[in-house]
GROMACS .gro file of C-alpha atoms in nm:
model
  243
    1UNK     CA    1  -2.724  -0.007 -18.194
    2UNK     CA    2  -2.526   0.320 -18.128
    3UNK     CA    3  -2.817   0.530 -18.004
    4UNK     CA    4  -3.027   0.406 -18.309
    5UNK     CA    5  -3.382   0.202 -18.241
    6UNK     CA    6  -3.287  -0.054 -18.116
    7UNK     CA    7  -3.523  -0.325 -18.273
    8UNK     CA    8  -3.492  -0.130 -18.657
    9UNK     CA    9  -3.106  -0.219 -18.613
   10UNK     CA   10  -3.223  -0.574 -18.479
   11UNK     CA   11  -3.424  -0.625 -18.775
   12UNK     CA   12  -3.148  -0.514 -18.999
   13UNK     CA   13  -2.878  -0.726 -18.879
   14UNK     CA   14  -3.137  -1.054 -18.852
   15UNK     CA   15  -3.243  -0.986 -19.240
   16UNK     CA   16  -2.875  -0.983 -19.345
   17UNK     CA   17  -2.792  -1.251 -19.172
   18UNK     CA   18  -3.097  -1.456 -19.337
   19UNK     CA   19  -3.011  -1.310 -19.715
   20UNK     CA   20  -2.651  -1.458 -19.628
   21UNK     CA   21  -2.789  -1.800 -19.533
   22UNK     CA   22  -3.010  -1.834 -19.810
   23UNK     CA   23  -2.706  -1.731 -20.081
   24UNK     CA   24  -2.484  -1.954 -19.911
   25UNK     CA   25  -2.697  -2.302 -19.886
   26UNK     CA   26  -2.850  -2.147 -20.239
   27UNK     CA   27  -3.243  -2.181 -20.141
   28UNK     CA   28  -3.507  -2.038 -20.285
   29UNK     CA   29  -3.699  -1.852 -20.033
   30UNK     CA   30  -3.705  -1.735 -19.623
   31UNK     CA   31  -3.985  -1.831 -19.435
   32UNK     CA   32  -4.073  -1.620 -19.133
   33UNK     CA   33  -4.284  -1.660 -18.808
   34UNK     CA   34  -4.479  -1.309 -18.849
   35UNK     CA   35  -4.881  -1.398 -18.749
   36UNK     CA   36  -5.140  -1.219 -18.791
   37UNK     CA   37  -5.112  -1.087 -18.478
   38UNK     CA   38  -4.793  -0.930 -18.549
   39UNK     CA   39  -4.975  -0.745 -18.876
   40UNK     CA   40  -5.194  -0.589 -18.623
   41UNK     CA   41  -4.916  -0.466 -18.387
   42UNK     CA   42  -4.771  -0.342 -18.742
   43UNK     CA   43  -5.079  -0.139 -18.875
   44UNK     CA   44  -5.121  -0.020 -18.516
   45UNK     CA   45  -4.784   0.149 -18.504
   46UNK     CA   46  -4.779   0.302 -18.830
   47UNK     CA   47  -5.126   0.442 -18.774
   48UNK     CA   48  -5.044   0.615 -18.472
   49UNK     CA   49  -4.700   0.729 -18.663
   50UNK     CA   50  -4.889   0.867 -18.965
   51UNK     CA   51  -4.917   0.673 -19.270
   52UNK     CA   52  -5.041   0.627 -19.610
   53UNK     CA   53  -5.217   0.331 -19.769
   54UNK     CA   54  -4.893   0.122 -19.790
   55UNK     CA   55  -4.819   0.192 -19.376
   56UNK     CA   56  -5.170   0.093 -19.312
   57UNK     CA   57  -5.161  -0.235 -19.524
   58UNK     CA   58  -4.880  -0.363 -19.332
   59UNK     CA   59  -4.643  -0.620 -19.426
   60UNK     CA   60  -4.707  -0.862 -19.747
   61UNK     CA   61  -4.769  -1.225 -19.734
   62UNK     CA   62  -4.459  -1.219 -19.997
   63UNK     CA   63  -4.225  -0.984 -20.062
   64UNK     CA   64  -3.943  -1.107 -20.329
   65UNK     CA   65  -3.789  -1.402 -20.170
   66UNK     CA   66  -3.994  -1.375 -19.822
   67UNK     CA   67  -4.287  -1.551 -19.745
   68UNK     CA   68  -4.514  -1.570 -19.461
   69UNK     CA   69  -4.684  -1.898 -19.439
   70UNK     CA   70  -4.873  -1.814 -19.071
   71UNK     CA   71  -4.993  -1.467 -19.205
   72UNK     CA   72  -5.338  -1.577 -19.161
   73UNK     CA   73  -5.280  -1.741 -18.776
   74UNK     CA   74  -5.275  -1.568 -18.450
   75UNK     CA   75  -5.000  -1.598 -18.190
   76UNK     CA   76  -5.285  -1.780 -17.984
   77UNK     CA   77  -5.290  -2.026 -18.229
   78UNK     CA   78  -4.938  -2.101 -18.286
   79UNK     CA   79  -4.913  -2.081 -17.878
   80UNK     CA   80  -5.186  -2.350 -17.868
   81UNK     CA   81  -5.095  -2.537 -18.177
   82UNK     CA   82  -4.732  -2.619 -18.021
   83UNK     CA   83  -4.849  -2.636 -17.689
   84UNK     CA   84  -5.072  -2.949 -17.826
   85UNK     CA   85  -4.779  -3.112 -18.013
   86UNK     CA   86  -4.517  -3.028 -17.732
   87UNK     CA   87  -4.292  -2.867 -17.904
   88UNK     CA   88  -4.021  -2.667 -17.795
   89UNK     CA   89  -4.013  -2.334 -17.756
   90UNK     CA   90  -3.867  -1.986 -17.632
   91UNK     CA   91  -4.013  -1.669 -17.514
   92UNK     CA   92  -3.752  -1.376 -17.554
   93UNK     CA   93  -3.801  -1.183 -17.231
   94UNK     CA   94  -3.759  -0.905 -17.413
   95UNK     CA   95  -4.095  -0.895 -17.562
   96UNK     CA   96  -4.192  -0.856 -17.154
   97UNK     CA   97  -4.050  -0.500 -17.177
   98UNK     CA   98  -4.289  -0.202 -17.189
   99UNK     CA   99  -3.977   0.011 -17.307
  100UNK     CA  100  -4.065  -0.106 -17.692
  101UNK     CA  101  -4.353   0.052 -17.866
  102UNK     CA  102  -4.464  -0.270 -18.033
  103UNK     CA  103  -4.441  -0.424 -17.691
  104UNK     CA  104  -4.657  -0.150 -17.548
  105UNK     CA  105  -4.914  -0.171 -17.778
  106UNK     CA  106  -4.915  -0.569 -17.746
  107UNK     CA  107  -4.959  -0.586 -17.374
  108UNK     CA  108  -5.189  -0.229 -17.354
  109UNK     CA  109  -5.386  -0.134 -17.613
  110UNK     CA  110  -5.432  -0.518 -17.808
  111UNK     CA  111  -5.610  -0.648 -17.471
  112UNK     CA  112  -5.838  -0.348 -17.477
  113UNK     CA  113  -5.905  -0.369 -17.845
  114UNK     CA  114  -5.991  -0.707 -17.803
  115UNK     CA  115  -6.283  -0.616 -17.553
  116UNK     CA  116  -6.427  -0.440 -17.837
  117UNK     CA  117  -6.366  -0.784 -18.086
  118UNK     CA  118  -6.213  -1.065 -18.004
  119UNK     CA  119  -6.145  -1.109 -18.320
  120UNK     CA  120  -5.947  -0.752 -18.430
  121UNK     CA  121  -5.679  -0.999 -18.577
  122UNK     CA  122  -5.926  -1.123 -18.885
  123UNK     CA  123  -6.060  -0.724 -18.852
  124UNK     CA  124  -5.742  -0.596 -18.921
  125UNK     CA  125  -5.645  -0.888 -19.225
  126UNK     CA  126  -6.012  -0.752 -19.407
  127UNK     CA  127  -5.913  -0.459 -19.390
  128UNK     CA  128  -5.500  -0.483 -19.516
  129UNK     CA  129  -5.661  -0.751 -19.785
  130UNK     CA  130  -5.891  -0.427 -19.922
  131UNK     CA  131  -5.576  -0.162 -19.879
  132UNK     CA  132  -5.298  -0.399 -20.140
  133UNK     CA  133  -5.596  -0.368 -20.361
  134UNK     CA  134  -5.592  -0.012 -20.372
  135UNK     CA  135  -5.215   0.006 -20.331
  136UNK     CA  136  -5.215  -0.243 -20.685
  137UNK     CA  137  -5.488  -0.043 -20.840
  138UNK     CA  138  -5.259   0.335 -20.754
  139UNK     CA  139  -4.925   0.170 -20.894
  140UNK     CA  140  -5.099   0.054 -21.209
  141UNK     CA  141  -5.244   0.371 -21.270
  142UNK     CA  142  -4.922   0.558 -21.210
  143UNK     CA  143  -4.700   0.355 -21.362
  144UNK     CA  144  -4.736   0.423 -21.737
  145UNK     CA  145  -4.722   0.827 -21.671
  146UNK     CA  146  -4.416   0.697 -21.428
  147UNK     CA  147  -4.250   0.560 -21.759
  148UNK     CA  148  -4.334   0.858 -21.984
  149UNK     CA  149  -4.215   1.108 -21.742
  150UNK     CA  150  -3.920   0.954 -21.627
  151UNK     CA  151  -3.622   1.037 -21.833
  152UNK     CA  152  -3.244   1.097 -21.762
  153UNK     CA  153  -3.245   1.104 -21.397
  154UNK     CA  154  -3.525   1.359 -21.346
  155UNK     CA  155  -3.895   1.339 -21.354
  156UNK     CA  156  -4.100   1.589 -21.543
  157UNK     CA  157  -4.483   1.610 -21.666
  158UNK     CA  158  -4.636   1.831 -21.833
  159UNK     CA  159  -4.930   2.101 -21.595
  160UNK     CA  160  -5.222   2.012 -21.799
  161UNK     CA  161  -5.187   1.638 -21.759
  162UNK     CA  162  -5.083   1.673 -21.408
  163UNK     CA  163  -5.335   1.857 -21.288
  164UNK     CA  164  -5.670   1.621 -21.511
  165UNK     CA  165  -5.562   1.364 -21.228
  166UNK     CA  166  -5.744   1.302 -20.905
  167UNK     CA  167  -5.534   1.369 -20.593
  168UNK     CA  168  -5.470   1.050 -20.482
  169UNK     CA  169  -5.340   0.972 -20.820
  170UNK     CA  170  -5.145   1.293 -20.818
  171UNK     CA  171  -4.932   1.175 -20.419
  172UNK     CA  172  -4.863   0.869 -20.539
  173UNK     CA  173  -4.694   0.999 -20.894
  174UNK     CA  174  -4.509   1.211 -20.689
  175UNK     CA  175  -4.414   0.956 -20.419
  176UNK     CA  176  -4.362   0.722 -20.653
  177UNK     CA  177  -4.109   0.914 -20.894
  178UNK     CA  178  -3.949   1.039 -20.561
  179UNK     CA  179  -3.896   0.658 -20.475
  180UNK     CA  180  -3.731   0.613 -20.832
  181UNK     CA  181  -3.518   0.871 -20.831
  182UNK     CA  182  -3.392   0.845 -20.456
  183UNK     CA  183  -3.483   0.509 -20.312
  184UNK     CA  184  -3.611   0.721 -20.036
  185UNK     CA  185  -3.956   0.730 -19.901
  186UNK     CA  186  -4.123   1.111 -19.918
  187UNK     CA  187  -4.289   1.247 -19.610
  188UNK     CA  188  -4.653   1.357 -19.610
  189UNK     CA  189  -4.536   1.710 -19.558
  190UNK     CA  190  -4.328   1.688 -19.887
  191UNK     CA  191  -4.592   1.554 -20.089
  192UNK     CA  192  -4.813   1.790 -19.983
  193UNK     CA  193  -4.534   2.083 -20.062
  194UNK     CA  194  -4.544   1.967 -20.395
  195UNK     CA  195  -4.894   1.968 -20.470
  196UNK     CA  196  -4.895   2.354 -20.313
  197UNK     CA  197  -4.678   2.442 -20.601
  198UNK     CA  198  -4.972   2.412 -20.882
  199UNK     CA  199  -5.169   2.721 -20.648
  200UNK     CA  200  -4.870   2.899 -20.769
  201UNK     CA  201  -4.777   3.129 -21.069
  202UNK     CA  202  -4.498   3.146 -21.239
  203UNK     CA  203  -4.099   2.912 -21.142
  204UNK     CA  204  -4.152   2.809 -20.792
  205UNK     CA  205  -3.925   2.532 -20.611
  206UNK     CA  206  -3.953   2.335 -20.259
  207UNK     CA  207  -3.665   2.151 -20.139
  208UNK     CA  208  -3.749   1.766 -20.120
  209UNK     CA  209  -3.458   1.647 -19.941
  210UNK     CA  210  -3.140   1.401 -20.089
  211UNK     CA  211  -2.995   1.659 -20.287
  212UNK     CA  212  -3.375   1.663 -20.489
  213UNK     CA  213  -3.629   1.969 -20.578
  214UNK     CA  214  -3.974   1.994 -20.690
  215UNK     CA  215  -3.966   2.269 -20.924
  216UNK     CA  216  -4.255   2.387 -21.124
  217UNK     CA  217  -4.269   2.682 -21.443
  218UNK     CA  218  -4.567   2.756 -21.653
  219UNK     CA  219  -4.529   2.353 -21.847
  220UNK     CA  220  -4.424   2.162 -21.617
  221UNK     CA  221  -4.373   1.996 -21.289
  222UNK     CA  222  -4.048   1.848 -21.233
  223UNK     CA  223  -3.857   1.657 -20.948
  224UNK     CA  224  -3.484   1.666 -20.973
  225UNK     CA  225  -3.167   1.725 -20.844
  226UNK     CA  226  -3.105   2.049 -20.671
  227UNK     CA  227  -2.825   2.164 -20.923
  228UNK     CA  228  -3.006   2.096 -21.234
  229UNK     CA  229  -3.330   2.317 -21.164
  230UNK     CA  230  -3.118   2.624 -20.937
  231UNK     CA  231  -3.052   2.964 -21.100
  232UNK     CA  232  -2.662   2.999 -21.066
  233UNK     CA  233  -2.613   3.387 -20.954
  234UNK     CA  234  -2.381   3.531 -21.137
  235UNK     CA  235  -2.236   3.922 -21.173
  236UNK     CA  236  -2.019   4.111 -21.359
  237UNK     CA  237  -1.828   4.471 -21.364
  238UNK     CA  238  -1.922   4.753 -21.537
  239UNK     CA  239  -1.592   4.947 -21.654
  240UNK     CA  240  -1.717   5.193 -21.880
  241UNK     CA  241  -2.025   5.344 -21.914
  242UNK     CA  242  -2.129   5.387 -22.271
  243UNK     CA  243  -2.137   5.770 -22.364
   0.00000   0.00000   0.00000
C-alpha cells in the first residue's frame, strides 16, 4: 500500500480485479457479499468522519454494474444461514485486528449499540432508505440549474437566482458542479467558503482546490479554473512625463 490505508488500496485493487473479470467472461453484473451489517459499520465511520447526506446513506443496493443481493441480511444471518447448510467458509483473521477502524467499530462500539437495539441493523437500513430519498429529491432539483449553468468548462449562475434557493439546495449546486467539473468530492469547509462569498461586496475569490476557484462579482457566482477568473498583474514604464 506504500504508506496509503491500507484497506482503501485493498478495495481498489479487489474492484479492478472484479471490472477485469466481468469484461473478460463478458457478464452483466458483480454481485457482492456486503450485509447489512456492513452498511452500519459504513454509516458509522463516515458519521464519526463528517459527512453529508450521501456519507450517511451509505453504500447503494446498485450502483452501475454492482449489486448487492444480501443488503437487507445481517452477518448473523448469513453466519447462521451457512452454518445450517454446511457450507464452507473462511474468516480472514484480519477482520480480528483492532488496528482497522471498521474493525474497531465492529468489535467495540456495534456490541454496545446493540444493547441499546438489537436490531440497529434494520435501524440503520430505515434510516439510509429515507436519506437516497432526499439524496434523489436534491439531485433532481439541482440538476436542471446544473444544465443551465454549466457551460464551457466553468459553472456560473446568476446572484439573484442563486441566492431565491434554500441552503441545502444551494451545497449541493455547488458540490454538485464541483463534482462535474473536477470529478472530485468538495469538503464541507469549501462549500461553506463558497456560500461566505454572497456576505460579500464586490469580486471576491476562495481557492477550491484542483486548479478550481469560486469567484463571485456583482452577477454572478462562478466556479472555475484558477487562470480563467485571476487578474494577471501587469506594469509598465513611464519614460516621459507629459509636459
Amino acid at each position: 500500500s506504500k504508506g496509503k490505508n491500507t484497506e482503501a488500496v485493498a478495495r481498489e485493487v479487489r474492484y479492478k480485479f472484479l471490472q477485469e473479470k466481468l469484461k473478460e467472461i463478458n457478464g452483466d453484473l458483480i454481485a457482492t457479499g456486503h450485509t447489512a451489517s456492513d452498511l452500519l459499520e459504513t454509516v458509522l465511520l463516515n458519521l464519526v468522519k463528517g459527512a453529508g447526506v450521501k456519507g450517511l446513506r451509505g453504500f447503494l443496493p446498485k450502483r452501475d454494474r454492482i449489486v448487492r443481493p444480501l443488503f437487507e441480511v445481517t452477518r448473523e444471518e448469513v453466519e447462521a444461514y451457512v452454518k445450517e447448510k454446511g457450507l464452507p467458509f473462511v474468516i480472514d483473521s484480519s477482520n480480528l485486528s483492532t488496528e482497522y477502524e471498521r474493525n474497531l467499530l465492529r468489535l467495540k462500539v456495534v456490541p454496545v449499540l446493540k444493547e441499546i437495539n438489537p436490531s440497529v441493523e434494520t435501524a440503520i437500513l430505515r434510516t439510509t432508505e429515507i436519506l437516497r430519498d432526499v439524496e434523489e429529491f436534491l439531485e433532481l432539483s439541482v440538476e436542471p440549474l446544473l444544465r443551465e449553468s454549466l457551460k464551457e468548462g466553468k459553472f456560473c449562475i446568476p446572484l439573484t437566482e442563486f441566492k431565491k434557493l434554500h441552503d441545502a439546495l444551494k451545497k449541493e449546486l455547488i458540490t454538485r458542479a464541483y463534482k462535474t467539473l473536477t470529478g472530485e468530492s468538495l469538503s464541507y469547509e469549501n462549500v461553506s467558503s463558497v456560500i461566505s462569498l454572497l456576505r460579500k461586496e464586490g469580486y471576491k475569490k476562495v481557492e477550491l482546490g484542483k486548479g478550481f476557484i469560486a469567484c463571485r462579482d456583482q452577477r454572478e457566482l462562478c466556479i472555475q479554473k484558477k487562470e480563467e477568473g485571476e487578474v494577471k498583474p501587469f506594469y509598465f514604464v513611464v519614460r516621459e512625463l507629459p509636459a
